[in-house]
Amino acid sequence: MDDLDRILQDDTTIAPSPRFAASVMAEVRAVVRDAPPEFPWRLFVLRLAWSGAVAAAGAALVSQVDMSALQSVTLASAPVTAGLAYATGAVFATFILLRVQRLLGEQE
Amino acid sequence: VESGRTADGSHAAEDPDLADVRRVIAGDVEAFSGIVARWQTRLLNLAWRFCRDRTMAEDMAQEAFVRAFRALPTFRAEATFSTWLTAVALNSYRSALRERVPLPSVSDLTFEANPDALTELEATERASGIRQMVLTLPRRYREPLVLFYFQEMNLAETARVLGMPEGTVKARLHRGRQLLKRRLDAMSSRDAATRKD
């Protein structure tokens, strides 16, 4: 071991101040206290599954409708009927979504 | 950690660090105080060797503990707790040093570089100056040198903390020491020239 090794090895050791550990723990407690709430993964997955199921059911229902008949009716009464249908559909979809959300909220 | 076994197969219950880690992860925040009590001197002294300022070293060590607390769930018992904690602290110190400390340059240092015929006080000042000089080295040499000479760390442990092969660490230690010696020699020559004038 040469002079340089010896100097680098024999370095001063400092002791922590008496309040150091308490100060670290206070900081750690603050981290825990200020931590944002955990993301509600269970609820998220449940609602995602619900949305998927509703979308699948809707797609299945739409595929069974005779589109040509629907088209002729829509064309005959367009544009008032089409607008009305969209608005009704939107209101109905909103109502269903709110209902499902409330039901899931009650389950939580 | 979940399995309760360490890398060498012994039970976590025998290792107070692993036991505290498990308790903290399970939600017992106060268990972290055991880890702080056991490791505060080591983390503080490592920070001190990177900045040579006591107040700053305490700030850096505190931040390192907070980072370690946040990162505890990522700790895997395959690594020793000591290596993991030192690596977390080193990362934290890198950020702190980037943000806060203007590291000294060689021209800032004034001490008698020539080891011949020094008084005891001059020899102490020289040793302190050389330790300061380590901080003027580029990071790739500074970190291996500080870690290797820090509290009985060997080459293998230094390599694990730095996350690089032992051969690379060995080469960087060698080059770092050479660079230090060159700077010391340059300082000695400068001092000799000043004395002649």
CSV table of C-alpha atoms in Angstrom, one decimal:
chain,number,residue,atom,x,y,z
A,1,MET,CA,0.0,0.0,0.0
A,2,ASP,CA,1.5,3.3,-1.0
A,3,ASP,CA,1.2,6.8,0.5
A,4,LEU,CA,-1.9,7.6,-1.6
A,5,ASP,CA,-3.7,4.4,-0.7
A,6,ARG,CA,-3.1,5.0,3.0
A,7,ILE,CA,-4.3,8.6,2.8
A,8,LEU,CA,-7.5,7.6,1.0
A,9,GLN,CA,-8.2,4.7,3.3
A,10,ASP,CA,-7.6,6.6,6.6
A,11,ASP,CA,-10.3,9.2,6.0
A,12,THR,CA,-12.1,11.0,8.8
A,13,THR,CA,-15.3,9.4,10.0
A,14,ILE,CA,-18.1,11.8,11.1
A,15,ALA,CA,-20.9,10.9,13.5
A,16,PRO,CA,-24.5,11.8,12.7
A,17,SER,CA,-25.9,14.7,14.7
A,18,PRO,CA,-28.2,13.6,17.6
A,19,ARG,CA,-31.4,14.8,15.7
A,20,PHE,CA,-30.5,13.1,12.4
A,21,ALA,CA,-32.4,9.9,12.8
A,22,ALA,CA,-35.5,11.7,14.2
A,23,SER,CA,-35.3,14.1,11.3
A,24,VAL,CA,-35.1,11.3,8.7
A,25,MET,CA,-38.1,9.5,10.3
A,26,ALA,CA,-40.1,12.8,10.3
A,27,GLU,CA,-39.4,13.1,6.6
A,28,VAL,CA,-40.4,9.5,6.0
A,29,ARG,CA,-43.7,10.0,7.9
A,30,ALA,CA,-44.4,13.1,5.8
A,31,VAL,CA,-43.9,11.1,2.7
A,32,VAL,CA,-46.4,8.5,3.8
A,33,ARG,CA,-48.9,11.2,4.9
A,34,ASP,CA,-48.7,13.1,1.6
A,35,ALA,CA,-48.7,10.0,-0.6
A,36,PRO,CA,-51.6,10.2,-3.1
A,37,PRO,CA,-54.3,7.6,-2.7
A,38,GLU,CA,-53.7,4.3,-4.4
A,39,PHE,CA,-55.3,3.9,-7.9
A,40,PRO,CA,-58.6,1.9,-7.6
A,41,TRP,CA,-57.5,-0.9,-9.8
A,42,ARG,CA,-60.3,-3.3,-8.7
A,43,LEU,CA,-63.0,-0.8,-9.5
A,44,PHE,CA,-61.3,0.2,-12.7
A,45,VAL,CA,-61.1,-3.4,-13.9
A,46,LEU,CA,-64.7,-4.2,-12.9
A,47,ARG,CA,-66.1,-1.1,-14.7
A,48,LEU,CA,-64.0,-1.9,-17.8
A,49,ALA,CA,-65.4,-5.4,-17.8
A,50,TRP,CA,-68.9,-4.0,-17.5
A,51,SER,CA,-68.3,-1.6,-20.4
A,52,GLY,CA,-67.0,-4.4,-22.5
A,53,ALA,CA,-70.0,-6.6,-21.8
A,54,VAL,CA,-72.5,-3.8,-22.6
A,55,ALA,CA,-70.6,-2.9,-25.8
A,56,ALA,CA,-70.6,-6.6,-26.8
A,57,ALA,CA,-74.3,-7.0,-26.0
A,58,GLY,CA,-75.1,-3.8,-28.0
A,59,ALA,CA,-73.1,-5.1,-31.0
A,60,ALA,CA,-74.9,-8.4,-30.9
A,61,LEU,CA,-78.3,-6.7,-30.8
A,62,VAL,CA,-77.4,-4.3,-33.7
A,63,SER,CA,-76.2,-7.2,-35.8
A,64,GLN,CA,-79.7,-8.8,-35.5
A,65,VAL,CA,-81.6,-5.8,-36.7
A,66,ASP,CA,-82.8,-5.8,-40.3
A,67,MET,CA,-80.8,-2.8,-41.5
A,68,SER,CA,-82.6,-2.4,-44.9
A,69,ALA,CA,-86.0,-2.0,-43.1
A,70,LEU,CA,-84.4,0.5,-40.7
A,71,GLN,CA,-82.8,2.4,-43.6
A,72,SER,CA,-86.1,2.8,-45.5
A,73,VAL,CA,-87.8,4.1,-42.4
A,74,THR,CA,-85.0,6.5,-41.7
A,75,LEU,CA,-84.8,7.7,-45.3
A,76,ALA,CA,-88.5,8.3,-45.4
A,77,SER,CA,-88.7,10.4,-42.3
A,78,ALA,CA,-85.2,12.0,-42.6
A,79,PRO,CA,-83.8,14.3,-41.3
A,80,VAL,CA,-86.2,14.9,-38.3
A,81,THR,CA,-86.5,11.2,-37.4
A,82,ALA,CA,-82.7,10.6,-37.6
A,83,GLY,CA,-82.0,13.5,-35.3
A,84,LEU,CA,-84.7,12.4,-32.9
A,85,ALA,CA,-83.3,8.9,-32.9
A,86,TYR,CA,-79.8,10.0,-32.2
A,87,ALA,CA,-80.9,12.2,-29.4
A,88,THR,CA,-83.1,9.5,-27.9
A,89,GLY,CA,-80.2,7.0,-28.2
A,90,ALA,CA,-77.8,9.4,-26.5
A,91,VAL,CA,-80.2,10.0,-23.6
A,92,PHE,CA,-80.8,6.3,-23.2
A,93,ALA,CA,-77.1,5.4,-23.3
A,94,THR,CA,-76.4,8.1,-20.7
A,95,PHE,CA,-79.1,6.8,-18.5
A,96,ILE,CA,-77.8,3.2,-18.8
A,97,LEU,CA,-74.2,4.3,-18.0
A,98,LEU,CA,-75.3,6.3,-15.0
A,99,ARG,CA,-77.4,3.4,-13.7
A,100,VAL,CA,-74.5,0.9,-14.1
A,101,GLN,CA,-72.1,3.3,-12.4
A,102,ARG,CA,-74.5,3.7,-9.5
A,103,LEU,CA,-75.0,0.0,-9.2
A,104,LEU,CA,-71.2,-0.6,-9.2
A,105,GLY,CA,-70.8,2.1,-6.6
A,106,GLU,CA,-73.3,0.4,-4.3
A,107,GLN,CA,-71.4,-2.9,-4.7
A,108,GLU,CA,-68.2,-1.1,-3.5
B,1,VAL,CA,-38.2,-10.6,0.5
B,2,GLU,CA,-41.6,-12.4,0.5
B,3,SER,CA,-40.0,-15.8,0.7
B,4,GLY,CA,-38.1,-14.7,3.8
B,5,ARG,CA,-34.9,-16.1,2.5
B,6,THR,CA,-31.7,-14.2,1.8
B,7,ALA,CA,-29.2,-14.9,-1.0
B,8,ASP,CA,-27.3,-17.3,1.1
B,9,GLY,CA,-30.4,-19.2,2.0
B,10,SER,CA,-30.7,-18.1,5.6
B,11,HIS,CA,-34.0,-17.0,7.0
B,12,ALA,CA,-34.9,-13.3,6.9
B,13,ALA,CA,-35.7,-13.4,10.6
B,14,GLU,CA,-31.9,-13.7,11.3
B,15,ASP,CA,-31.3,-10.5,9.4
B,16,PRO,CA,-32.7,-7.4,11.1
B,17,ASP,CA,-32.6,-5.5,7.9
B,18,LEU,CA,-34.7,-8.0,6.0
B,19,ALA,CA,-37.1,-8.3,8.9
B,20,ASP,CA,-37.5,-4.5,9.0
B,21,VAL,CA,-37.9,-4.3,5.2
B,22,ARG,CA,-40.8,-6.8,5.4
B,23,ARG,CA,-42.4,-4.9,8.2
B,24,VAL,CA,-42.2,-1.6,6.4
B,25,ILE,CA,-43.6,-3.2,3.2
B,26,ALA,CA,-46.5,-4.6,5.3
B,27,GLY,CA,-47.3,-1.0,6.4
B,28,ASP,CA,-45.3,-0.6,9.6
B,29,VAL,CA,-43.6,2.7,8.8
B,30,GLU,CA,-41.9,2.9,12.2
B,31,ALA,CA,-39.9,-0.2,11.4
B,32,PHE,CA,-37.8,2.0,9.1
B,33,SER,CA,-36.3,3.6,12.1
B,34,GLY,CA,-34.3,0.4,12.7
B,35,ILE,CA,-32.8,0.6,9.2
B,36,VAL,CA,-32.0,4.3,9.8
B,37,ALA,CA,-30.3,3.6,13.2
B,38,ARG,CA,-28.1,0.8,11.7
B,39,TRP,CA,-27.1,2.6,8.5
B,40,GLN,CA,-27.1,6.3,9.3
B,41,THR,CA,-23.3,6.5,10.0
B,42,ARG,CA,-22.5,4.7,6.8
B,43,LEU,CA,-24.7,6.7,4.5
B,44,LEU,CA,-23.7,10.0,6.2
B,45,ASN,CA,-20.0,9.2,5.8
B,46,LEU,CA,-20.4,8.2,2.2
B,47,ALA,CA,-22.2,11.5,1.5
B,48,TRP,CA,-19.4,13.3,3.4
B,49,ARG,CA,-16.8,11.8,1.1
B,50,PHE,CA,-18.6,13.1,-1.9
B,51,CYS,CA,-19.0,16.7,-0.7
B,52,ARG,CA,-16.8,17.3,2.4
B,53,ASP,CA,-19.5,19.4,3.9
B,54,ARG,CA,-21.2,18.2,7.1
B,55,THR,CA,-24.5,20.0,6.7
B,56,MET,CA,-24.8,19.0,3.1
B,57,ALA,CA,-23.8,15.4,3.9
B,58,GLU,CA,-26.7,15.2,6.4
B,59,ASP,CA,-29.1,16.6,3.8
B,60,MET,CA,-27.9,14.2,1.2
B,61,ALA,CA,-28.0,11.2,3.6
B,62,GLN,CA,-31.6,12.1,4.6
B,63,GLU,CA,-32.7,12.3,1.0
B,64,ALA,CA,-31.0,9.0,0.4
B,65,PHE,CA,-33.0,7.4,3.2
B,66,VAL,CA,-36.3,8.8,1.9
B,67,ARG,CA,-35.5,7.4,-1.6
B,68,ALA,CA,-34.6,4.1,-0.1
B,69,PHE,CA,-37.9,4.1,1.8
B,70,ARG,CA,-39.8,4.8,-1.4
B,71,ALA,CA,-37.9,2.1,-3.2
B,72,LEU,CA,-38.1,-0.6,-0.6
B,73,PRO,CA,-40.8,-2.6,-2.4
B,74,THR,CA,-38.3,-3.0,-5.3
B,75,PHE,CA,-35.7,-4.6,-3.0
B,76,ARG,CA,-35.0,-8.2,-3.9
B,77,ALA,CA,-33.3,-10.4,-1.4
B,78,GLU,CA,-30.9,-11.7,-4.1
B,79,ALA,CA,-28.7,-8.6,-3.5
B,80,THR,CA,-27.4,-7.9,0.0
B,81,PHE,CA,-29.2,-5.0,1.7
B,82,SER,CA,-25.9,-3.2,2.2
B,83,THR,CA,-25.2,-3.2,-1.6
B,84,TRP,CA,-28.8,-2.2,-2.5
B,85,LEU,CA,-28.9,0.6,0.0
B,86,THR,CA,-25.4,1.9,-1.0
B,87,ALA,CA,-26.5,1.8,-4.7
B,88,VAL,CA,-29.7,3.8,-3.9
B,89,ALA,CA,-27.7,6.3,-1.9
B,90,LEU,CA,-25.1,6.7,-4.6
B,91,ASN,CA,-27.9,7.5,-7.2
B,92,SER,CA,-29.4,10.0,-4.8
B,93,TYR,CA,-26.0,11.6,-4.2
B,94,ARG,CA,-25.4,11.9,-7.9
B,95,SER,CA,-28.6,13.9,-8.3
B,96,ALA,CA,-27.8,16.0,-5.2
B,97,LEU,CA,-24.3,16.8,-6.4
B,98,ARG,CA,-25.5,17.7,-9.9
B,99,GLU,CA,-28.1,20.1,-8.4
B,100,ARG,CA,-26.3,21.7,-5.5
B,101,VAL,CA,-22.5,21.4,-5.3
B,102,PRO,CA,-20.0,23.2,-7.5
B,103,LEU,CA,-17.3,20.6,-7.0
B,104,PRO,CA,-13.8,22.0,-6.4
B,105,SER,CA,-11.3,22.4,-9.2
B,106,VAL,CA,-7.6,21.7,-8.8
B,107,SER,CA,-6.8,25.4,-8.8
B,108,ASP,CA,-9.1,25.8,-5.7
B,109,LEU,CA,-6.8,23.5,-3.6
B,110,THR,CA,-3.9,24.8,-1.7
B,111,PHE,CA,-1.7,22.5,0.3
B,112,GLU,CA,1.9,21.4,0.4
B,113,ALA,CA,1.9,18.6,-2.1
B,114,ASN,CA,5.4,17.4,-1.6
B,115,PRO,CA,5.5,14.8,1.2
B,116,ASP,CA,9.1,15.4,2.2
B,117,ALA,CA,9.9,17.0,5.5
B,118,LEU,CA,6.4,18.1,6.4
B,119,THR,CA,5.4,19.0,9.9
B,120,GLU,CA,2.5,17.0,11.4
B,121,LEU,CA,0.1,19.8,10.7
B,122,GLU,CA,1.3,20.1,7.1
B,123,ALA,CA,1.0,16.3,6.6
B,124,THR,CA,-2.6,16.4,7.9
B,125,GLU,CA,-3.4,19.3,5.6
B,126,ARG,CA,-1.8,17.5,2.7
B,127,ALA,CA,-3.9,14.3,3.4
B,128,SER,CA,-7.0,16.4,3.6
B,129,GLY,CA,-6.1,18.2,0.4
B,130,ILE,CA,-5.5,14.9,-1.4
B,131,ARG,CA,-9.0,13.7,-0.3
B,132,GLN,CA,-10.4,16.9,-1.7
B,133,MET,CA,-8.5,16.4,-4.9
B,134,VAL,CA,-10.4,13.1,-5.4
B,135,LEU,CA,-13.5,15.3,-5.9
B,136,THR,CA,-11.9,17.1,-8.8
B,137,LEU,CA,-11.6,13.9,-10.8
B,138,PRO,CA,-14.2,13.0,-13.5
B,139,ARG,CA,-17.1,11.1,-12.1
B,140,ARG,CA,-16.1,7.8,-13.7
B,141,TYR,CA,-12.9,7.8,-11.6
B,142,ARG,CA,-14.2,9.6,-8.6
B,143,GLU,CA,-17.0,7.2,-7.7
B,144,PRO,CA,-14.9,3.9,-7.9
B,145,LEU,CA,-12.2,5.6,-5.8
B,146,VAL,CA,-14.5,6.9,-3.1
B,147,LEU,CA,-16.4,3.6,-2.9
B,148,PHE,CA,-13.4,1.4,-2.9
B,149,TYR,CA,-11.7,3.2,-0.1
B,150,PHE,CA,-14.9,3.5,1.9
B,151,GLN,CA,-15.5,1.4,5.0
B,152,GLU,CA,-13.9,-1.9,3.9
B,153,MET,CA,-15.6,-2.1,0.5
B,154,ASN,CA,-13.8,-4.5,-1.7
B,155,LEU,CA,-13.5,-4.6,-5.5
B,156,ALA,CA,-16.5,-7.0,-5.9
B,157,GLU,CA,-18.8,-4.9,-3.7
B,158,THR,CA,-17.7,-1.7,-5.4
B,159,ALA,CA,-18.5,-3.3,-8.8
B,160,ARG,CA,-21.9,-4.5,-7.6
B,161,VAL,CA,-22.8,-1.0,-6.2
B,162,LEU,CA,-21.7,0.7,-9.5
B,163,GLY,CA,-23.4,-2.0,-11.6
B,164,MET,CA,-20.3,-2.7,-13.7
B,165,PRO,CA,-17.9,-5.6,-14.2
B,166,GLU,CA,-15.0,-5.9,-11.7
B,167,GLY,CA,-12.5,-5.5,-14.5
B,168,THR,CA,-13.9,-2.1,-15.5
B,169,VAL,CA,-13.8,-0.9,-11.8
B,170,LYS,CA,-10.2,-2.1,-11.5
B,171,ALA,CA,-9.2,-0.2,-14.6
B,172,ARG,CA,-10.9,2.9,-13.5
B,173,LEU,CA,-9.3,2.7,-10.0
B,174,HIS,CA,-5.9,2.4,-11.7
B,175,ARG,CA,-6.5,5.3,-14.0
B,176,GLY,CA,-8.0,7.4,-11.2
B,177,ARG,CA,-5.0,6.8,-9.0
B,178,GLN,CA,-2.7,7.7,-11.9
B,179,LEU,CA,-4.6,10.9,-12.6
B,180,LEU,CA,-4.4,11.8,-8.9
B,181,LYS,CA,-0.7,11.2,-8.8
B,182,ARG,CA,-0.1,13.3,-11.9
B,183,ARG,CA,-2.1,16.2,-10.4
B,184,LEU,CA,-0.1,15.8,-7.1
B,185,ASP,CA,3.2,15.9,-9.0
B,186,ALA,CA,2.1,18.9,-11.0
B,187,MET,CA,1.2,20.6,-7.7
B,188,SER,CA,4.6,19.7,-6.2
B,189,SER,CA,6.4,21.1,-9.2
B,190,ARG,CA,4.4,24.3,-9.1
B,191,ASP,CA,5.1,24.7,-5.3
B,192,ALA,CA,8.8,24.1,-5.9
B,193,ALA,CA,8.9,26.7,-8.7
B,194,THR,CA,7.1,29.2,-6.4
B,195,ARG,CA,9.6,28.7,-3.6
B,196,LYS,CA,12.5,29.3,-6.0
B,197,ASP,CA,11.0,32.6,-7.1
